[in-house]
mmCIF file of C-alpha atoms (C1' of nucleotides) in Angstrom:
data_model
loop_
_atom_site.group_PDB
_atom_site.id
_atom_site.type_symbol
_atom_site.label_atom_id
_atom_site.label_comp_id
_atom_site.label_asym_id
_atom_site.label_seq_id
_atom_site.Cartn_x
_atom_site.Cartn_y
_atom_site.Cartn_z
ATOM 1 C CA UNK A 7 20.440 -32.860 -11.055
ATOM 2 C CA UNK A 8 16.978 -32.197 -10.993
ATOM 3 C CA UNK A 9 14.930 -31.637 -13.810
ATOM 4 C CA UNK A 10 12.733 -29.830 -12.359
ATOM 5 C CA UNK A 11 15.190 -27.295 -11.121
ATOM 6 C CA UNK A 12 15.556 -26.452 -15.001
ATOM 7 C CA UNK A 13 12.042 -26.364 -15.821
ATOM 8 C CA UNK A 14 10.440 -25.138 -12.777
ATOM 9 C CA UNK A 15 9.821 -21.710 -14.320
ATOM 10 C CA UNK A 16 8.259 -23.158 -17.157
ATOM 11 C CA UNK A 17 5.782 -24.935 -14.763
ATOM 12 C CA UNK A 18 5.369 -22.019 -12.905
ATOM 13 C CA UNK A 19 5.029 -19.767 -15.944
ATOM 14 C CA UNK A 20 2.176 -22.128 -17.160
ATOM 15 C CA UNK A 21 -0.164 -21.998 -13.771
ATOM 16 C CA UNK A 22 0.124 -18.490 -14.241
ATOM 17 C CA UNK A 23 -3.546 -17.120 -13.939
ATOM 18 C CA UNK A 24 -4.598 -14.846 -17.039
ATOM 19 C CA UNK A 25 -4.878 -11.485 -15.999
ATOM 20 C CA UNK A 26 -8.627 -11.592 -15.824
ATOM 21 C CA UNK A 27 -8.350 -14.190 -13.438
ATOM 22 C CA UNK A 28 -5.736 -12.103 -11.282
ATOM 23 C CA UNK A 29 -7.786 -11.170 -8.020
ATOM 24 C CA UNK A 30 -5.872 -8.301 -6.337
ATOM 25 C CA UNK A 31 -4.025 -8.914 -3.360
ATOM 26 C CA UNK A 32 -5.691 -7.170 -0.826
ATOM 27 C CA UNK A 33 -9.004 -6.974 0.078
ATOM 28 C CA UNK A 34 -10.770 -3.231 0.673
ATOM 29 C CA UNK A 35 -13.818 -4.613 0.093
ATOM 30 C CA UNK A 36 -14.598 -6.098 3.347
ATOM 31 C CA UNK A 37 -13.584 -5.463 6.106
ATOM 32 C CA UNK A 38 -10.182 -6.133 7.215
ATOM 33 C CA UNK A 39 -10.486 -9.432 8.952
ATOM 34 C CA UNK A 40 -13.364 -10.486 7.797
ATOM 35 C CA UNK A 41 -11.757 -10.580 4.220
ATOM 36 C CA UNK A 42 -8.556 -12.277 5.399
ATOM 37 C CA UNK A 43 -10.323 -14.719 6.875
ATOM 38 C CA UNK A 44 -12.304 -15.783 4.008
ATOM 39 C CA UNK A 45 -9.480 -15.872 1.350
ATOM 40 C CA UNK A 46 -6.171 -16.103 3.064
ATOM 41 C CA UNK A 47 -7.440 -19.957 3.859
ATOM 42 C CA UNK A 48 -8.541 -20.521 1.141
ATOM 43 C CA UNK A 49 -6.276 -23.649 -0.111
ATOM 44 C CA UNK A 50 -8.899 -25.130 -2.546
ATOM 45 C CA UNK A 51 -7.912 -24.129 -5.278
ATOM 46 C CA UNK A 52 -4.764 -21.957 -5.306
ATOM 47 C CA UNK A 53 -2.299 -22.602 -3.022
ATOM 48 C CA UNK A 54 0.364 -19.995 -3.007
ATOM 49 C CA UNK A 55 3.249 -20.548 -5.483
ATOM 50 C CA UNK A 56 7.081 -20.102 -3.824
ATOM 51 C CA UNK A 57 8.630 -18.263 -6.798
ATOM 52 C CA UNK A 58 12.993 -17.960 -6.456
ATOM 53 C CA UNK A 59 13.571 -14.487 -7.370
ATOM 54 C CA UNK A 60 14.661 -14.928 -10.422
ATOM 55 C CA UNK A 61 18.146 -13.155 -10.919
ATOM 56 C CA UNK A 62 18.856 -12.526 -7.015
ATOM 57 C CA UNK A 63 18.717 -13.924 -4.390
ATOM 58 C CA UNK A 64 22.109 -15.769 -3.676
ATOM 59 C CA UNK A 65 20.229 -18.160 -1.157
ATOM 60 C CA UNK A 66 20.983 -21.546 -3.501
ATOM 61 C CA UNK A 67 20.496 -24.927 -2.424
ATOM 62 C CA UNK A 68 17.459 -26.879 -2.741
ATOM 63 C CA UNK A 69 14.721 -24.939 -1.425
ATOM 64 C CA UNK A 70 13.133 -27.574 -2.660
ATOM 65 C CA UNK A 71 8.600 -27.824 -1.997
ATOM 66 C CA UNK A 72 9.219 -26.091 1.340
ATOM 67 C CA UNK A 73 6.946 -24.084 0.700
ATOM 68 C CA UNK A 74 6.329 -21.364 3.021
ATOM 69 C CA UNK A 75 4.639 -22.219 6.503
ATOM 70 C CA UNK A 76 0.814 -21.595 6.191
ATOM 71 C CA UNK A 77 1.311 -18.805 8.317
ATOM 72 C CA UNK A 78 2.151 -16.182 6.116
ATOM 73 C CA UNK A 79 -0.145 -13.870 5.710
ATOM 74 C CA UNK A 80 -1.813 -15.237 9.345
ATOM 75 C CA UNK A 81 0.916 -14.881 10.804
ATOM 76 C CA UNK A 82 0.092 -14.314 13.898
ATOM 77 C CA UNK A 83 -1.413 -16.710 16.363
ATOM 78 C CA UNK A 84 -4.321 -17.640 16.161
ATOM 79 C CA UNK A 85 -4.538 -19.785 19.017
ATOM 80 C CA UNK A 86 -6.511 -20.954 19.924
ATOM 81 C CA UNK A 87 -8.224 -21.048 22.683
ATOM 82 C CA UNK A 88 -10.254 -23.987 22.157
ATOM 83 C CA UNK A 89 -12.516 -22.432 18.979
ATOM 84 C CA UNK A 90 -10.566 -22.053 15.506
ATOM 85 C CA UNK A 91 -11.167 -24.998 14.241
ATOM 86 C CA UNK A 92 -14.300 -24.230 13.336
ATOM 87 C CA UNK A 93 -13.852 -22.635 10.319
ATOM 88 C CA UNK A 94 -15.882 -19.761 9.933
ATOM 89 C CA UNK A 95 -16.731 -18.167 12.815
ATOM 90 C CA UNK A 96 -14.203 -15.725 13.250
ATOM 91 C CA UNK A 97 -10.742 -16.424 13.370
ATOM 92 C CA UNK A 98 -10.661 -12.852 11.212
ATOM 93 C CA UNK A 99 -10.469 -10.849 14.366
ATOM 94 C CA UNK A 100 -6.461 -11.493 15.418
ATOM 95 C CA UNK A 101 -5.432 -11.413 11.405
ATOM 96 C CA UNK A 102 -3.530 -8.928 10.236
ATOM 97 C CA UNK A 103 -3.115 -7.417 7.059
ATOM 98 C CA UNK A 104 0.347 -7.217 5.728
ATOM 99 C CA UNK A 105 2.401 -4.219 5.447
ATOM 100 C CA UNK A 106 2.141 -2.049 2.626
ATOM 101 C CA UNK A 107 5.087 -1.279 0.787
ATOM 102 C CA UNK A 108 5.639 2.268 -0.619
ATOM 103 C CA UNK A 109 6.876 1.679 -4.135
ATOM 104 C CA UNK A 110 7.892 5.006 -5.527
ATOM 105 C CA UNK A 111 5.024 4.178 -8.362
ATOM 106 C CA UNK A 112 2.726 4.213 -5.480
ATOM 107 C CA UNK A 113 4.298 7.045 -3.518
ATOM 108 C CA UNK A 114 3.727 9.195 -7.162
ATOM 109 C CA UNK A 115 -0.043 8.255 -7.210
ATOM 110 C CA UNK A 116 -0.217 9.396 -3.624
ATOM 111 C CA UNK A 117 1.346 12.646 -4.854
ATOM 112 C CA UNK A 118 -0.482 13.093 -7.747
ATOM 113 C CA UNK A 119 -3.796 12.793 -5.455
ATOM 114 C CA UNK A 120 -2.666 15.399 -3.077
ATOM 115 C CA UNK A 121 -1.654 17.578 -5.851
ATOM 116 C CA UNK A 122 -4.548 17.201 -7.412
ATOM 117 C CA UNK A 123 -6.869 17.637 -4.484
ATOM 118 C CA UNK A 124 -5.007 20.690 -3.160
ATOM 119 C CA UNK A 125 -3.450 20.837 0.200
ATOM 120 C CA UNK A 126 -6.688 21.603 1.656
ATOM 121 C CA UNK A 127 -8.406 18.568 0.553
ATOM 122 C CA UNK A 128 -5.706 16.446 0.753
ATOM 123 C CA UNK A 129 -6.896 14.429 3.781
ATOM 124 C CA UNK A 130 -6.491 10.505 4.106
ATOM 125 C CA UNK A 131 -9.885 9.370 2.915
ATOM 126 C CA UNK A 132 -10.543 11.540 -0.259
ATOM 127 C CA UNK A 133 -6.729 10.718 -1.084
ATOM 128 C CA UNK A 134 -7.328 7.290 -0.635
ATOM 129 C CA UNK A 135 -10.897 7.236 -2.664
ATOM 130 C CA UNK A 136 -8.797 9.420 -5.442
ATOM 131 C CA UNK A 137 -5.901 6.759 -5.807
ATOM 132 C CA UNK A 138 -7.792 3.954 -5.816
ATOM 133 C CA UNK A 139 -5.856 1.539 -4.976
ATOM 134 C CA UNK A 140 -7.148 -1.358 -4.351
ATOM 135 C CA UNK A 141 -6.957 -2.950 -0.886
ATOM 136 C CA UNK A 142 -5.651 0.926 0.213
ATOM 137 C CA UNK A 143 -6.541 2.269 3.435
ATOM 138 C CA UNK A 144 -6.888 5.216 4.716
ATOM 139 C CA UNK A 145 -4.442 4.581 7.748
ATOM 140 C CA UNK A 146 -2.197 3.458 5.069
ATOM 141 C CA UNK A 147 -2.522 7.177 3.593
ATOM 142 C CA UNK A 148 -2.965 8.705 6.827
ATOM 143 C CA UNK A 149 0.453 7.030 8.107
ATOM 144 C CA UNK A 150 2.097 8.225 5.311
ATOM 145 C CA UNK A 151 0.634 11.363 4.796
ATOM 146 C CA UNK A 152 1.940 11.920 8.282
ATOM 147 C CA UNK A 153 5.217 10.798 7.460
ATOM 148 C CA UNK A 154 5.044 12.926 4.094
ATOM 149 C CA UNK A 155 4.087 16.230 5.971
ATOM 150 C CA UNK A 156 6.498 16.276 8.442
ATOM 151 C CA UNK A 157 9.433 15.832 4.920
ATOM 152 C CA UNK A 158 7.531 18.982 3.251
ATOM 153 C CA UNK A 159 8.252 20.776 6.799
ATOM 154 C CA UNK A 160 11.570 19.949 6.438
ATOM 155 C CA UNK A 161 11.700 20.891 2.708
ATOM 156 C CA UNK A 162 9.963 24.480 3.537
ATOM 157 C CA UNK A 163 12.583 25.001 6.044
ATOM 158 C CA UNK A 164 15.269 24.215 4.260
ATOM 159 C CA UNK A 165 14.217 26.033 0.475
ATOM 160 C CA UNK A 166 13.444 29.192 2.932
ATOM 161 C CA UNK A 167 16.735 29.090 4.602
ATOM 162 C CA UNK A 168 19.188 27.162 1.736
ATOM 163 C CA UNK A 169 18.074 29.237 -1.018
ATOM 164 C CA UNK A 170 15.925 29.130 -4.341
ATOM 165 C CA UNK A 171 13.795 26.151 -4.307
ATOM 166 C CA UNK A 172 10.590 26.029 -6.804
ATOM 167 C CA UNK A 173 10.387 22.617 -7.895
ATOM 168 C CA UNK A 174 13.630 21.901 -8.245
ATOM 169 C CA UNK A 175 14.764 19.308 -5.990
ATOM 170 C CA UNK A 176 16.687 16.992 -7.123
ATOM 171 C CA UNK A 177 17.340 14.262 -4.290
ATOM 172 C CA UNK A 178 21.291 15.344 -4.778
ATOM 173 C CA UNK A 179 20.036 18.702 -4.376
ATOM 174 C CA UNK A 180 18.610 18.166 -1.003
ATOM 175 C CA UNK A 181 21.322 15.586 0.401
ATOM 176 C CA UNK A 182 23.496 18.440 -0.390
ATOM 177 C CA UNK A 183 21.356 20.444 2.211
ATOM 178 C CA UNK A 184 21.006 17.978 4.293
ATOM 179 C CA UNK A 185 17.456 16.708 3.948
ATOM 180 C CA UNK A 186 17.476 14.035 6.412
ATOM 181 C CA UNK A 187 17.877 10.732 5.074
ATOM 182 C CA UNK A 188 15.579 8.867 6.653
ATOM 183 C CA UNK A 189 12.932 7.917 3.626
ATOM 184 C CA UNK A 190 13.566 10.968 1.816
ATOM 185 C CA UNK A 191 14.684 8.541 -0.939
ATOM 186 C CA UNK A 192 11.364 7.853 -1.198
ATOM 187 C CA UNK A 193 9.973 10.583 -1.020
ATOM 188 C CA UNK A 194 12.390 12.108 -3.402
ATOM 189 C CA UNK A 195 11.481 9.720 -5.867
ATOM 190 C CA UNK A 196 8.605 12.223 -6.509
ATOM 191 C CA UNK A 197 8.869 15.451 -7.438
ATOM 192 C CA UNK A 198 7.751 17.509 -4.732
ATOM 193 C CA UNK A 199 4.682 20.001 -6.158
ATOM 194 C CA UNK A 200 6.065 23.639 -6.350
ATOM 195 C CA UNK A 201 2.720 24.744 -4.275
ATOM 196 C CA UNK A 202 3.418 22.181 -1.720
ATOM 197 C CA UNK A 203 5.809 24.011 -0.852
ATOM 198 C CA UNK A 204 3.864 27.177 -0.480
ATOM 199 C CA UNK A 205 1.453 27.288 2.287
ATOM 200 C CA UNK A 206 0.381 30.831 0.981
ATOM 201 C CA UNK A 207 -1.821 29.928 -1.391
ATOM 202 C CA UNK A 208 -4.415 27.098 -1.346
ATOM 203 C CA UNK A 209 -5.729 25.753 -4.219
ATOM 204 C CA UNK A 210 -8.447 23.800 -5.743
ATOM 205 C CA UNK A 211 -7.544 21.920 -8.356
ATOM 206 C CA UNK A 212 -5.129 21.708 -10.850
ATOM 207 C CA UNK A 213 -3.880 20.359 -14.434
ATOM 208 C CA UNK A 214 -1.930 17.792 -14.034
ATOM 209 C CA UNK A 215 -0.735 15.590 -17.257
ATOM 210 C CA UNK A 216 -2.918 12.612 -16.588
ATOM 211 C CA UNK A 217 -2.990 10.791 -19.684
ATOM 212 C CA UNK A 218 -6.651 9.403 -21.150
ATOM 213 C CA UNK A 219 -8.475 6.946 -19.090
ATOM 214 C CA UNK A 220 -7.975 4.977 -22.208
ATOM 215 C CA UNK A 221 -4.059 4.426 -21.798
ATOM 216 C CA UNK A 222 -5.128 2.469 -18.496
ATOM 217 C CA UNK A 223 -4.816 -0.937 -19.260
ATOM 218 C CA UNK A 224 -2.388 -1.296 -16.828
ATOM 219 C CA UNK A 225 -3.224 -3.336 -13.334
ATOM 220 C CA UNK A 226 -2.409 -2.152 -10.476
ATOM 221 C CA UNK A 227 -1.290 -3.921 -7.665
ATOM 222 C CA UNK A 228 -0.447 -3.245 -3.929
ATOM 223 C CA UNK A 229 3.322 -4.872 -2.679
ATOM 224 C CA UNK A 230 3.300 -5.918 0.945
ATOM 225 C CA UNK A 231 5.744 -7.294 2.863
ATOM 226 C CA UNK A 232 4.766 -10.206 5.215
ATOM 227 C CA UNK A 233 5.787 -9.202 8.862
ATOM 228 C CA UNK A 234 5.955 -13.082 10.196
ATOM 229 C CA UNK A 235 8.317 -15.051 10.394
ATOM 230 C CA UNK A 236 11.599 -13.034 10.118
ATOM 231 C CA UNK A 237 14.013 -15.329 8.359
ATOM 232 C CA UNK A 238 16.301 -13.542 6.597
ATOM 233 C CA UNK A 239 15.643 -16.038 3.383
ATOM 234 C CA UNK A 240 14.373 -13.362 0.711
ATOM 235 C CA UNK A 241 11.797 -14.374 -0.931
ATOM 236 C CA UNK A 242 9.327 -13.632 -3.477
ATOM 237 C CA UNK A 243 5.797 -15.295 -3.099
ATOM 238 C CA UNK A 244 3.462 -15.293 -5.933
ATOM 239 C CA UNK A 245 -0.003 -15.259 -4.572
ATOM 240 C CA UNK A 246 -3.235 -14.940 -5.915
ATOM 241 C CA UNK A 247 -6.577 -15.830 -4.922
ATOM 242 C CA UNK A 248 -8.928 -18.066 -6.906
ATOM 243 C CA UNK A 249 -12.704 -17.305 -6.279
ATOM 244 C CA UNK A 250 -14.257 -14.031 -5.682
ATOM 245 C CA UNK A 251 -15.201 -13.395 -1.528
ATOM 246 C CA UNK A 252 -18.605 -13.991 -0.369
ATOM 247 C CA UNK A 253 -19.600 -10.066 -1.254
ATOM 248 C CA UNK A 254 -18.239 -11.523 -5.034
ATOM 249 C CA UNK A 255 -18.120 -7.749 -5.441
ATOM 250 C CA UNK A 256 -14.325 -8.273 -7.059
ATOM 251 C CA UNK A 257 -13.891 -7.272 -11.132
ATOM 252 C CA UNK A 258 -10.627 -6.748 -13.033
ATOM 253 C CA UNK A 259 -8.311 -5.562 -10.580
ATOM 254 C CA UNK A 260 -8.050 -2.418 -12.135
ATOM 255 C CA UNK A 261 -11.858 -1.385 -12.149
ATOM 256 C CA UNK A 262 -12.284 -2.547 -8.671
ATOM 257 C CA UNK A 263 -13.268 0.179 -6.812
ATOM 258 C CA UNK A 264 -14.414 0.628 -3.115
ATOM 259 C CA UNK A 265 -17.810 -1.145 -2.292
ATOM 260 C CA UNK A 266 -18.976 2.028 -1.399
ATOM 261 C CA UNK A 267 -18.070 3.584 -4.510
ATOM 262 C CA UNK A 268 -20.313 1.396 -6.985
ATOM 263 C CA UNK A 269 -19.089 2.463 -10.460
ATOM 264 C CA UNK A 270 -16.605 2.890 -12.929
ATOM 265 C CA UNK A 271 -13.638 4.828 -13.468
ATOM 266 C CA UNK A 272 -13.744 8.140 -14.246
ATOM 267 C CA UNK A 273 -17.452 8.441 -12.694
ATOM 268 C CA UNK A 274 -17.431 11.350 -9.460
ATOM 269 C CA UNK A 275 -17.357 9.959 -6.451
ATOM 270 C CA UNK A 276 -19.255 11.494 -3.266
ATOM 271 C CA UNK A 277 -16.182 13.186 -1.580
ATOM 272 C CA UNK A 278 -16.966 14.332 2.155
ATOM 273 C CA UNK A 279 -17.347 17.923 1.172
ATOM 274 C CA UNK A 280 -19.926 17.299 -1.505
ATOM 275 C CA UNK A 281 -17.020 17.675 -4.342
ATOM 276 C CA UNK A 282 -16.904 14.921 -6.621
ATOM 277 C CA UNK A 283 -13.874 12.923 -6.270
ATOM 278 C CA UNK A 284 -12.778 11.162 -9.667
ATOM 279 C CA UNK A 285 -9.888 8.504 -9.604
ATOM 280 C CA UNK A 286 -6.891 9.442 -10.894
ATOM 281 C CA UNK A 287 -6.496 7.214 -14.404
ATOM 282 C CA UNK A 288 -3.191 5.008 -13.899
ATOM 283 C CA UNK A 289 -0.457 6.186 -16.312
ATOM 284 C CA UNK A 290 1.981 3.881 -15.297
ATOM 285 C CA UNK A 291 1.999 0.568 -13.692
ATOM 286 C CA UNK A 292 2.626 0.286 -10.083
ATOM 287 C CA UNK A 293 5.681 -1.803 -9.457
ATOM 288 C CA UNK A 294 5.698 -4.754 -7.634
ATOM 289 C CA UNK A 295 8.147 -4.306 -4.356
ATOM 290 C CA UNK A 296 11.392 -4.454 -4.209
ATOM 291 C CA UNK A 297 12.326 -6.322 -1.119
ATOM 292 C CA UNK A 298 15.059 -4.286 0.718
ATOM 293 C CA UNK A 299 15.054 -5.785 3.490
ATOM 294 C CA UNK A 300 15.402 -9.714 4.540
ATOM 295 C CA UNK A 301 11.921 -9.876 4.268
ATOM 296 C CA UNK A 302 9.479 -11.792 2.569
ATOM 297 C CA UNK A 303 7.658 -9.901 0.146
ATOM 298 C CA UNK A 304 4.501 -11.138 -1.179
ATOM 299 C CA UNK A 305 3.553 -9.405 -4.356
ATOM 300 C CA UNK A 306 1.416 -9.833 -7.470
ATOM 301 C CA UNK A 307 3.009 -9.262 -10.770
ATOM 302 C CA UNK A 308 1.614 -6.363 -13.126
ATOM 303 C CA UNK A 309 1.168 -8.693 -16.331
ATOM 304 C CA UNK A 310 2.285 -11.486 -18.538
ATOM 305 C CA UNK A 311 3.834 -8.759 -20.992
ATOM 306 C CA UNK A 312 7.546 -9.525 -20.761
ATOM 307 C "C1'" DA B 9 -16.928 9.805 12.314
ATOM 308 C "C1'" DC B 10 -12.963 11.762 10.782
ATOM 309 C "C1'" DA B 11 -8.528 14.477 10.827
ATOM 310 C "C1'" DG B 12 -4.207 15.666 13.009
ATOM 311 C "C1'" DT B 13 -0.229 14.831 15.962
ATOM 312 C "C1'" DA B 14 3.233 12.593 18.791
ATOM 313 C "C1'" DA B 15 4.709 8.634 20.750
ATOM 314 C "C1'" DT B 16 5.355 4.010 20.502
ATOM 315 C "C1'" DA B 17 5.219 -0.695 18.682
ATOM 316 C "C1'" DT B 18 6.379 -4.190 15.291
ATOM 317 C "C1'" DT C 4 14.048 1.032 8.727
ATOM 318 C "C1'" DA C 5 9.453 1.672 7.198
ATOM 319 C "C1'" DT C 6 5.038 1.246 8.323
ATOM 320 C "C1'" DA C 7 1.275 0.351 11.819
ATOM 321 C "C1'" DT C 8 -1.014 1.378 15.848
ATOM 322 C "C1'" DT C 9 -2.374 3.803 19.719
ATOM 323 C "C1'" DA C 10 -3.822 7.716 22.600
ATOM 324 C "C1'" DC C 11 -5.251 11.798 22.561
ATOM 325 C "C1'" DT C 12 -7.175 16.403 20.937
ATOM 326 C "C1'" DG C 13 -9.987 19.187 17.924
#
DNA sequence: ACAGTAATAT
DNA sequence: TATATTACTG
C-alpha cells in the first residue's frame, strides 16, 4: 500500500550523515551525565532515525512513525521533582549510559590490549587508554576484565588437569571439557594468548601482528543496548548526534581520543607507571551489535561501504 | 585514586 | 543472560 513502505530505505539511506559527520555514540569526553545530558536531548537537528532491521526481524505490520518514546537513552525517570524543565541545569545526574555490548570485534581489541600490555599491566585504565575506544570506560573494562579473569581461571584449571593446552582452544575444544558455558562463546571468540595461560612468566611486551596505522581507516564504534523499556519489539535504532558538545573536543570518530590524552594515534600516552601507552591501530572494524536478546539495540553503523 | 574481588542489581 | 554497580579491602 504505502509508498513509502517501498522507499523508506531510500529516504533513510539519503539522511545518512557522511562519515565525517558521524559523531560517535558515546561520549568519554565528558563526564558521564554531563555528556548525556547535553546531546541525548538534543532534537534540533537530528532526531533519531527508527531503522527495521533490514532482513530480520519478523515483527511486520505498520510500525509506522512510532518512533521510539523519547526515553531511550533517558530512560530512566527523570522526574521530576518540580526542576527539569529547566533545561540545563542538571537533569545529567539520574541518566544513564547504555549498556555496552561485547561484540567479539571488541572483545579481540580488549585481548589484544591485555596481550599486549602483559598480564602485569593489564589493569582497567591502561587497557582502556590502549583500546581506545571511544566512549569506553574503565568499569566497562574493569567489569569485564573481571568477568574475563575468572574464564582464564577456569581455562588454567582445566588445560592443567584435561591435558595439552598451548593456544589451542578451539571453543569445541573446551565445550568438550566442559568450559562452562556461560559467555565463554564470547570469550572464545578470541583466541586465548598462550602466556595467559601461564602465570609463570610475566612479560612486558610483545609482537603482536598489528597491521600499519595506515590500514586504519576503519571507524570504530561502540554497540549498546538500551536497558528501558523492555518490549520485546527488536529493534535497530540509528542514532547519531549532530553538533559537537560544549567541550567541541569531538574529531573523526576514529581519532577521537580521551580529553586527557590530547593527540593523535600512534603518539605515547602517559600510562600510570610512566610507560608510554600507544593505542592499538584498528585492523578490523568493530561490528555493530547483534541484538540477541529482545532488546533494543542502538548502534552506529561502521560506513557507507556496502 | 585506583585495582581487585564477591555479591548483587538491572 | 550479560553487563553494571556496589561494598569492601589492599
Amino acid at each position: 500500500m504505502r509508498e513509502e513502505d517501498s522507499n523508506w530505505f531510500a529516504k533513510w539511506e539519503d539522511e545518512l550523515p557522511s562519515p565525517d559527520e558521524l559523531i560517535p555514540l558515546s561520549q568519554s569526553l565528558i563526564s558521564t551525565d554531563l555528556a548525556l545530558a547535553f546531546d541525548i536531548r538534543n532534537p534540533h537537528q537530528i532526531a533519531a532515525a527508527t531503522v527495521p532491521p533490514p532482513s530480520q526481524l519478523p515483527q511486520s505490520t505498520a510500525n509506522s512513525s512510532a518512533e521510539f518514546d523519547s526515553a531511550d537513552l533517558g530512560g530512566g525517570g527523570e522526574g521530576g521533582s518540580g526542576g527539569g524543565s529547566g533545561a540545563g541545569d542538571e537533569p545529567a545526574r539520574t541518566l544513564k549510559r547504555p549498556r555496552l555490548v561485547w561484540t567479539p570485534q571488541l572483545h579481540k581489541r580488549f585481548v589484544d590490549a591485555v596481550a599486549h600490555l602483559g598480564i602485569k599491566n593489564a589493569v582497567p585504565k591502561t587497557i582502556m587508554q590502549l583500546m581506545s575506544v571511544d566512549g569506553l570506560t574503565r568499569e566497562n573494562v574493569a567489569s569485564h576484565l573481571q568477568k574475563y579473569r575468572l574464564y582464564l581461571k577456569r581455562m588454567q584449571g582445566i588445560s592443567s588437569n584435561g591435558g595439552g593446552v598451548g593456544g589451542n582452544n578451539s571453543p569445541a575444544a573446551l565445550a568438550a571439557v566442559g568450559v562452562d558455558p556461560a559467555m565463554d562463546h564470547l570469550f572464545a571468540s578470541s583466541p586465548v594468548p598462550a602466556h595467559f595461560l601461564h602465570p609463570s612468566r610475566a612479560n612486558s611486551d610483545h609482537f603482536l601482528p598489528f597491521l600499519p596505522v595506515a590500514a586504519m581507516q576503519n571507524h570504530h564504534q561502540m554497540a549498546v543496548a538500551g536497558q528501558g523499556a523492555h518490549h520485546h519489539q527488536l529493534q535497530q535504532q540509528f542514532r547519531h548526534f549532530g553538533t559537537s558538545p560544549p567541550n567541541g573536543q569531538f574529531e573523526h570518530p576514529f581519532m577521537r581520543q580521551s580529553q586527557q590524552q590530547v593527540q593523535r594515534m600512534g603518539t605515547p600516552v602517559l600510562g600510570r607507571n610512566g610507560s608510554s601507552v600507544v593505542p592499538l591501530p584498528y585492523v578490523e572494524d568493530l561490528e555493530s551489535a547483534t541484538a540477541t536478546n529482545g532488546r533494543k539495540v542502538l548502534t552506529l553503523f561502521p560506513t557507507g561501504d556496502d
